């Protein structure tokens, strides 16, 4: 079974990936944030480094799928290829940070690669408002995330809602991250795991 965790920056994807890996015996696959050599430059100058950063994430996500997701029995992944393209890259294009030419080139790469990759059996979407995202981003303390504009996070949230409204690749389970704190509150953690037991094959 392949579980995918979707959600904005700071929504709790990595924490949920670790929790489900431990609770249900899934192999965790984490986003390669710290490995992206363009990311700090991107947050300083989005227009100059948007294409470079997105292509890095696309290439790394495809490699993860081929080596760690495709063919694995039980795997849980922190963020999907679909979010990279249809949320993050699309938002950068809408905001003018990706030119029309770069967006079309990126989209062609994504559409060429996506059919070769395994589709999730269940997508867990962490829905979080701006205050929740900002509080969690501040708490984890990555220096390059401190100055992420509110407009950027809000734009991503809008595109996440659009993606979820049209998602037809798998069932979706929505976790309302404003109310459910599975990291700090044991009762929330246990309630979430209990709700998921009926949806996760043994």
Rosetta silent file (secondary structure, phi, psi, omega in degrees, C-alpha in Angstrom):
SEQUENCE: XXXXXXXXXXXXXXXXXXXXXXXXXXXXXXXXXXXXXXXXXXXXXXXXXXXXXXXXXXXXXXXXXXXXXXXXXXXXXXXXXXXXXXXXXXXXXXXXXXXXXXXXXXXXXXXXXXXXXXXXXXXXXXXXXXXXXXXXXXXXXXXXXXXXXXXXXXXXXXXXXXXXXXXXXXXXXXXXXXXXXXXXXXXXXXXXXXXXXXXXXX
SCORE:     score description
SCORE:     0.000 S_00000001
   1 L     0.000  139.132 -178.308    0.000    0.000    0.000 S_00000001
   2 E  -115.985  112.218  174.785    1.222    3.481   -0.918 S_00000001
   3 E   -98.540  138.048  175.994    0.190    6.375    1.336 S_00000001
   4 E  -122.023  137.653  179.867    0.903    9.945    0.230 S_00000001
   5 E  -108.717  121.127 -179.209    0.921   12.970    2.545 S_00000001
   6 E  -115.603  147.030  176.376   -0.059   16.292    0.969 S_00000001
   7 E   163.126  160.779 -176.919   -0.002   19.759    2.487 S_00000001
   8 L   -66.625  172.280  175.782    1.494   23.228    2.513 S_00000001
   9 L   -60.386  124.954  178.683    4.858   24.213    3.978 S_00000001
  10 L    85.727    6.217 -177.087    4.660   23.714    7.755 S_00000001
  11 L   -77.998  -17.883  178.793    1.427   21.708    7.727 S_00000001
  12 L   112.807   17.664 -175.927    3.013   18.682    9.424 S_00000001
  13 H   -60.450  -48.458 -177.550    3.745   16.304    6.533 S_00000001
  14 H   -64.156  -39.697  178.931    7.109   15.060    7.785 S_00000001
  15 H   -65.222  -40.708  179.034    5.765   14.514   11.307 S_00000001
  16 H   -69.860  -36.951  176.135    2.777   12.578    9.974 S_00000001
  17 H   -58.611  -46.299  179.345    5.022   10.535    7.692 S_00000001
  18 H   -64.205  -42.031 -179.614    7.129    9.518   10.703 S_00000001
  19 H   -62.376  -46.835 -177.939    4.048    8.759   12.812 S_00000001
  20 H   -70.447  -33.672  176.113    2.422    6.520   10.184 S_00000001
  21 H   -60.187  -45.802 -178.387    5.707    4.799    9.442 S_00000001
  22 H   -72.480  -42.004 -173.876    6.091    3.842   13.080 S_00000001
  23 H   -72.731  -35.073 -172.541    2.437    3.037   13.780 S_00000001
  24 H  -118.993    4.970  176.080    1.718    0.942   10.690 S_00000001
  25 L    72.530   35.284  177.213    5.117   -0.330    9.584 S_00000001
  26 L   -93.807  149.331  173.572    5.452    1.732    6.419 S_00000001
  27 E   -78.921  124.510 -178.833    8.748    2.690    4.821 S_00000001
  28 E   -84.809  140.961  174.858    9.057    6.509    5.015 S_00000001
  29 E  -127.177  114.293 -173.446   10.117    8.581    2.004 S_00000001
  30 L  -101.063  153.720  176.849   10.890   12.210    2.896 S_00000001
  31 L   -65.693  142.361 -176.127   11.064   15.315    0.768 S_00000001
  32 L   -88.173   54.366 -176.669   14.609   16.284   -0.248 S_00000001
  33 L   -64.202  -51.660 -174.865   14.384   19.837    1.114 S_00000001
  34 L   -67.323  -16.284 -178.113   17.855   20.026    2.645 S_00000001
  35 L   -89.462  -10.318 -176.084   19.400   18.592   -0.541 S_00000001
  36 L   -76.604  110.815 -175.524   18.055   21.298   -2.863 S_00000001
  37 L   -73.586   -7.518 -178.475   21.068   23.510   -3.718 S_00000001
  38 L  -101.898   -8.124 -165.167   18.802   26.281   -5.049 S_00000001
  39 H   -65.521  -46.672  179.603   16.360   26.616   -2.166 S_00000001
  40 H   -62.670  -41.102  176.513   17.990   29.371   -0.128 S_00000001
  41 H   -63.644  -38.585  179.516   18.636   31.371   -3.297 S_00000001
  42 H   -59.846  -45.862 -178.964   15.041   30.763   -4.359 S_00000001
  43 H   -68.590  -23.030  175.630   13.603   32.271   -1.173 S_00000001
  44 H   -81.190  -33.361 -175.910   15.872   35.297   -1.643 S_00000001
  45 L  -149.305   85.413 -173.678   15.019   35.743   -5.336 S_00000001
  46 H   -62.027  -39.534 -177.254   12.077   33.641   -6.521 S_00000001
  47 H   -63.798  -38.144 -176.340   12.086   34.931  -10.090 S_00000001
  48 H   -75.357  -30.692 -170.765   15.739   34.051  -10.658 S_00000001
  49 H  -120.097    6.822 -177.760   15.671   30.552   -9.156 S_00000001
  50 H   -59.484  -49.684 -176.994   12.080   29.289   -9.498 S_00000001
  51 H   -64.451  -44.503 -178.979   12.735   27.110  -12.543 S_00000001
  52 H   -59.713  -47.398 -176.555   16.005   25.702  -11.178 S_00000001
  53 H   -65.297  -42.859 -178.717   14.468   24.804   -7.818 S_00000001
  54 H   -67.995  -37.134  177.958   11.353   23.208   -9.290 S_00000001
  55 H   -67.178  -37.989  175.843   13.306   21.107  -11.765 S_00000001
  56 H   -59.248  -49.426 -179.134   15.527   19.860   -8.930 S_00000001
  57 H   -62.212  -39.259  178.463   12.467   18.818   -6.898 S_00000001
  58 H   -62.040  -47.911 -179.306   10.887   17.169   -9.948 S_00000001
  59 H   -62.523  -43.355 -178.603   14.020   15.162  -10.719 S_00000001
  60 H   -67.946  -37.247 -179.971   14.487   14.105   -7.096 S_00000001
  61 H   -67.267  -40.188  177.642   10.815   13.143   -6.697 S_00000001
  62 H   -62.674  -43.887  178.245   10.918   10.973   -9.819 S_00000001
  63 H   -60.278  -44.187  177.685   14.062    9.254   -8.527 S_00000001
  64 H   -58.204  -45.827  179.873   12.360    8.643   -5.161 S_00000001
  65 H   -58.876  -48.972 -175.293    9.341    7.135   -6.889 S_00000001
  66 H   -66.833  -36.967 -175.105   11.375    4.817   -9.058 S_00000001
  67 H   -94.248  -30.560 -170.559   13.714    3.642   -6.287 S_00000001
  68 H  -121.445  -14.643 -178.391   11.620    3.878   -3.112 S_00000001
  69 H  -110.940  -56.548  178.667    7.910    3.949   -4.026 S_00000001
  70 L   -58.313  127.894  176.015    7.345    1.894   -7.177 S_00000001
  71 L    85.432   -7.839  178.821    7.386   -1.775   -6.259 S_00000001
  72 L   -82.174  146.308 -177.423    7.470   -1.276   -2.480 S_00000001
  73 L   -73.813  -50.992 -177.196    4.924   -3.161   -0.387 S_00000001
  74 L  -135.646  110.873 -174.993    4.201   -0.518    2.286 S_00000001
  75 E  -141.348  142.241  175.447    5.448    3.030    1.800 S_00000001
  76 E  -125.047  130.013 -173.254    4.414    6.496    3.012 S_00000001
  77 E  -117.130  133.745  176.287    5.658    9.584    1.137 S_00000001
  78 E   -84.151  102.033 -178.585    6.096   13.141    2.356 S_00000001
  79 L    72.910  146.633 -175.594    4.624   15.255   -0.516 S_00000001
  80 L  -112.352  164.692  174.092    3.863   14.048   -4.037 S_00000001
  81 H   -59.324  -34.459 -176.617    5.008   14.826   -7.544 S_00000001
  82 H   -65.567  -36.762  177.255    1.528   16.212   -8.248 S_00000001
  83 H   -67.736  -41.127  177.827    1.925   18.924   -5.617 S_00000001
  84 H   -52.744  -47.158 -174.594    5.301   19.931   -7.026 S_00000001
  85 H   -83.194  -50.602 -167.285    3.732   20.558  -10.417 S_00000001
  86 H   -91.305   -6.553  173.378    0.103   21.482   -9.813 S_00000001
  87 H  -115.688  -65.128 -171.385    0.575   23.541   -6.645 S_00000001
  88 H   -70.168  -53.601 -179.602    4.118   24.897   -6.336 S_00000001
  89 H   -66.171  -40.532  179.052    5.171   25.312   -9.972 S_00000001
  90 H   -61.817  -40.770  178.713    1.687   26.466  -11.003 S_00000001
  91 H   -63.334  -42.445  178.945    1.679   29.073   -8.233 S_00000001
  92 H   -62.241  -35.961  176.381    5.081   30.382   -9.322 S_00000001
  93 H   -68.380  -45.171 -179.935    3.738   30.708  -12.863 S_00000001
  94 H   -60.361  -35.417 -177.194    0.585   32.505  -11.719 S_00000001
  95 L   -86.350   -2.030  177.113    2.656   34.947   -9.696 S_00000001
  96 L    88.253    6.561  178.947    5.020   35.657  -12.584 S_00000001
  97 L   -82.433  -24.627  172.008    8.088   33.954  -11.106 S_00000001
  98 L  -108.797  124.817  177.415    8.036   31.272  -13.819 S_00000001
  99 L   -67.244  163.859  177.608    7.834   32.597  -17.364 S_00000001
 100 H   -58.429  -40.827  179.725    5.319   31.082  -19.775 S_00000001
 101 H   -63.897  -46.861  179.573    8.188   29.334  -21.586 S_00000001
 102 H   -65.446  -40.199  178.813    9.646   27.861  -18.394 S_00000001
 103 H   -61.875  -44.769 -179.015    6.198   26.793  -17.147 S_00000001
 104 H   -65.387  -38.829  177.002    5.412   25.014  -20.410 S_00000001
 105 H   -64.762  -45.949  178.737    8.783   23.259  -20.375 S_00000001
 106 H   -61.530  -46.164 -177.492    8.334   22.193  -16.753 S_00000001
 107 H   -63.111  -36.427  177.398    4.744   21.025  -17.376 S_00000001
 108 H   -64.432  -40.994  175.849    5.870   18.967  -20.373 S_00000001
 109 H   -60.652  -48.907 -179.263    8.487   17.245  -18.186 S_00000001
 110 H   -59.653  -48.099 -176.854    5.898   16.527  -15.498 S_00000001
 111 H   -67.792  -26.156  177.094    3.291   15.194  -17.943 S_00000001
 112 H   -75.672  -33.378 -174.403    5.878   12.977  -19.619 S_00000001
 113 H   -90.975  -33.599 -171.838    7.058   11.448  -16.340 S_00000001
 114 H   -56.410  -39.791 -178.715    3.874   11.159  -14.269 S_00000001
 115 L   -61.891  -21.444 -178.638    2.344    8.152  -16.120 S_00000001
 116 L   -82.669   -6.557 -172.218    5.373    6.013  -15.193 S_00000001
 117 L  -104.559  147.767 -179.613    4.880    6.554  -11.472 S_00000001
 118 L   -64.915  138.777  177.290    2.733    4.654   -9.013 S_00000001
 119 L   -88.844  145.476  179.013   -0.525    6.340   -7.937 S_00000001
 120 L   -62.696  150.110  170.487   -1.290    6.581   -4.200 S_00000001
 121 L   -85.095  -26.306  177.169   -3.743    4.145   -2.652 S_00000001
 122 E  -152.741  132.205  176.082   -4.727    6.835   -0.146 S_00000001
 123 E  -108.694  125.897  175.196   -3.896   10.553   -0.027 S_00000001
 124 E  -102.931  119.554 -177.701   -3.882   12.306    3.348 S_00000001
 125 E  -106.548  119.334  177.746   -4.321   16.054    2.981 S_00000001
 126 E   -91.022  103.322 -179.924   -3.232   18.284    5.860 S_00000001
 127 E   -90.836  123.220 -176.798   -5.376   21.423    5.611 S_00000001
 128 L  -140.371  139.490  177.948   -3.911   24.319    7.621 S_00000001
 129 L   -79.056  170.028 -179.094   -4.636   28.045    7.809 S_00000001
 130 H   -57.788  -46.499  179.371   -1.981   30.744    7.551 S_00000001
 131 H   -58.591  -40.286  178.393   -1.576   31.239   11.359 S_00000001
 132 H   -64.972  -45.198  179.357   -1.013   27.501   11.853 S_00000001
 133 H   -60.236  -46.327 -177.131    1.499   27.333    9.005 S_00000001
 134 H   -65.896  -38.196  179.191    3.444   30.354   10.270 S_00000001
 135 H   -65.148  -41.164 -178.084    3.552   29.067   13.841 S_00000001
 136 H   -74.995  -35.353  175.322    4.889   25.685   12.760 S_00000001
 137 H   -62.320  -43.935  179.348    7.393   27.166   10.310 S_00000001
 138 H   -63.908  -38.321 -176.491    8.720   29.403   13.107 S_00000001
 139 H   -66.532  -37.607 -177.843    8.898   26.480   15.523 S_00000001
 140 H   -81.206  -17.876  165.261   11.071   24.304   13.288 S_00000001
 141 L    70.264   31.481  173.597   13.438   27.211   12.730 S_00000001
 142 L   -76.000  120.204 -174.082   14.780   26.758    9.199 S_00000001
 143 H   -55.426  -40.273 -175.058   16.530   30.095    8.516 S_00000001
 144 H   -74.308   -9.352  178.392   15.582   30.258    4.827 S_00000001
 145 H   -95.122   -7.879 -172.062   11.856   29.842    5.660 S_00000001
 146 L   -63.353  -31.322 -174.692   11.623   32.766    8.098 S_00000001
 147 L  -105.850   20.881  177.333   10.818   35.357    5.459 S_00000001
 148 L   -61.984  124.989 -178.327    8.344   33.392    3.347 S_00000001
 149 L   -66.076  144.620  175.662    5.680   35.963    2.372 S_00000001
 150 H   -56.373  -40.013 -178.664    2.126   35.432    3.610 S_00000001
 151 H   -58.024  -38.493  179.659    0.937   35.913    0.026 S_00000001
 152 H   -64.401  -47.990 -179.695    3.040   32.944   -1.075 S_00000001
 153 H   -64.725  -40.682  179.366    1.584   30.613    1.574 S_00000001
 154 H   -65.290  -39.027  176.974   -1.975   31.798    0.908 S_00000001
 155 H   -63.851  -39.666  176.114   -1.544   31.243   -2.818 S_00000001
 156 H   -64.155  -42.092  178.275   -0.324   27.712   -2.182 S_00000001
 157 H   -58.632  -42.974  179.287   -3.312   27.052    0.090 S_00000001
 158 H   -60.723  -43.696 -179.820   -5.686   28.130   -2.662 S_00000001
 159 H   -70.287  -32.446  174.038   -4.049   25.800   -5.163 S_00000001
 160 H   -61.023  -42.873  179.239   -4.087   22.922   -2.672 S_00000001
 161 H   -64.186  -38.745  176.809   -7.853   23.338   -2.361 S_00000001
 162 H   -63.956  -42.891  179.641   -8.180   23.362   -6.150 S_00000001
 163 H   -62.631  -45.306 -178.720   -6.049   20.221   -6.413 S_00000001
 164 H   -66.544  -35.204  179.960   -8.057   18.388   -3.771 S_00000001
 165 H   -63.581  -31.017 -178.827  -11.382   19.422   -5.350 S_00000001
 166 H  -106.430    7.018 -175.330  -10.380   17.736   -8.605 S_00000001
 167 L   -68.751  124.176 -179.856   -8.326   14.828   -7.206 S_00000001
 168 L  -133.763   15.178 -178.233   -9.435   11.530   -8.737 S_00000001
 169 L   -85.812  -19.462 -177.055   -6.338    9.318   -8.453 S_00000001
 170 L  -167.239  168.398  168.632   -7.214    7.864   -5.050 S_00000001
 171 E   -62.676  153.561  178.763   -9.430    8.332   -1.987 S_00000001
 172 E  -122.970  133.851  172.492   -8.594   11.434    0.084 S_00000001
 173 E  -116.651  120.864 -176.423   -8.643   11.736    3.872 S_00000001
 174 E   -95.131  128.288  174.027   -8.555   15.339    5.112 S_00000001
 175 E  -106.877  117.965  179.940   -6.845   16.169    8.410 S_00000001
 176 E   -80.970   93.310 -170.571   -7.887   19.594    9.720 S_00000001
 177 L   -69.067  -16.945  174.361   -4.469   20.615   11.027 S_00000001
 178 L   -66.837  -32.425 -175.750   -5.781   23.764   12.746 S_00000001
 179 L  -103.589  -28.295 -175.400   -7.716   21.565   15.164 S_00000001
 180 L  -103.666  112.418  178.220   -5.769   18.299   15.131 S_00000001
 181 L  -112.693   87.242 -175.476   -2.288   18.483   16.663 S_00000001
 182 L   -78.437   -5.672  176.612   -0.973   14.935   16.394 S_00000001
 183 L   -87.463  -47.104 -172.776    2.541   16.068   17.397 S_00000001
 184 L   -94.912  -26.314 -173.987    1.785   17.785   20.722 S_00000001
 185 L  -114.264  115.921 -177.165   -1.504   16.188   21.843 S_00000001
 186 H   -61.775  -37.909 -178.495   -1.628   12.466   22.487 S_00000001
 187 H   -64.645  -36.122  176.470   -5.426   12.366   22.326 S_00000001
 188 H   -68.199  -40.590  179.839   -5.357   13.881   18.820 S_00000001
 189 H   -61.761  -46.856 -178.913   -2.654   11.457   17.766 S_00000001
 190 H   -66.966  -38.366  178.743   -4.589    8.419   18.988 S_00000001
 191 H   -64.937  -40.110  178.714   -7.850    9.634   17.443 S_00000001
 192 H   -66.420  -45.793  179.027   -6.171   10.119   14.074 S_00000001
 193 H   -61.526  -39.345  178.576   -4.517    6.707   14.127 S_00000001
 194 H   -64.016  -41.584  178.855   -7.821    5.075   15.076 S_00000001
 195 H   -64.354  -33.390 -176.825   -9.592    6.822   12.187 S_00000001
 196 H   -82.844  -21.578 -178.009   -6.924    5.662    9.748 S_00000001
 197 H   -57.775  -35.688 -178.978   -6.857    2.025   10.861 S_00000001
 198 L   -74.281  -16.239 -176.170  -10.073    1.352    8.963 S_00000001
 199 L  -104.584  -10.646 -177.244   -8.582    2.903    5.793 S_00000001
 200 L  -107.763  123.315 -179.302   -5.127    1.296    5.839 S_00000001
 201 L   -67.882  140.964  177.968   -4.830   -2.294    4.717 S_00000001
 202 L   -69.038    0.000    0.000   -2.972   -4.589    7.145 S_00000001
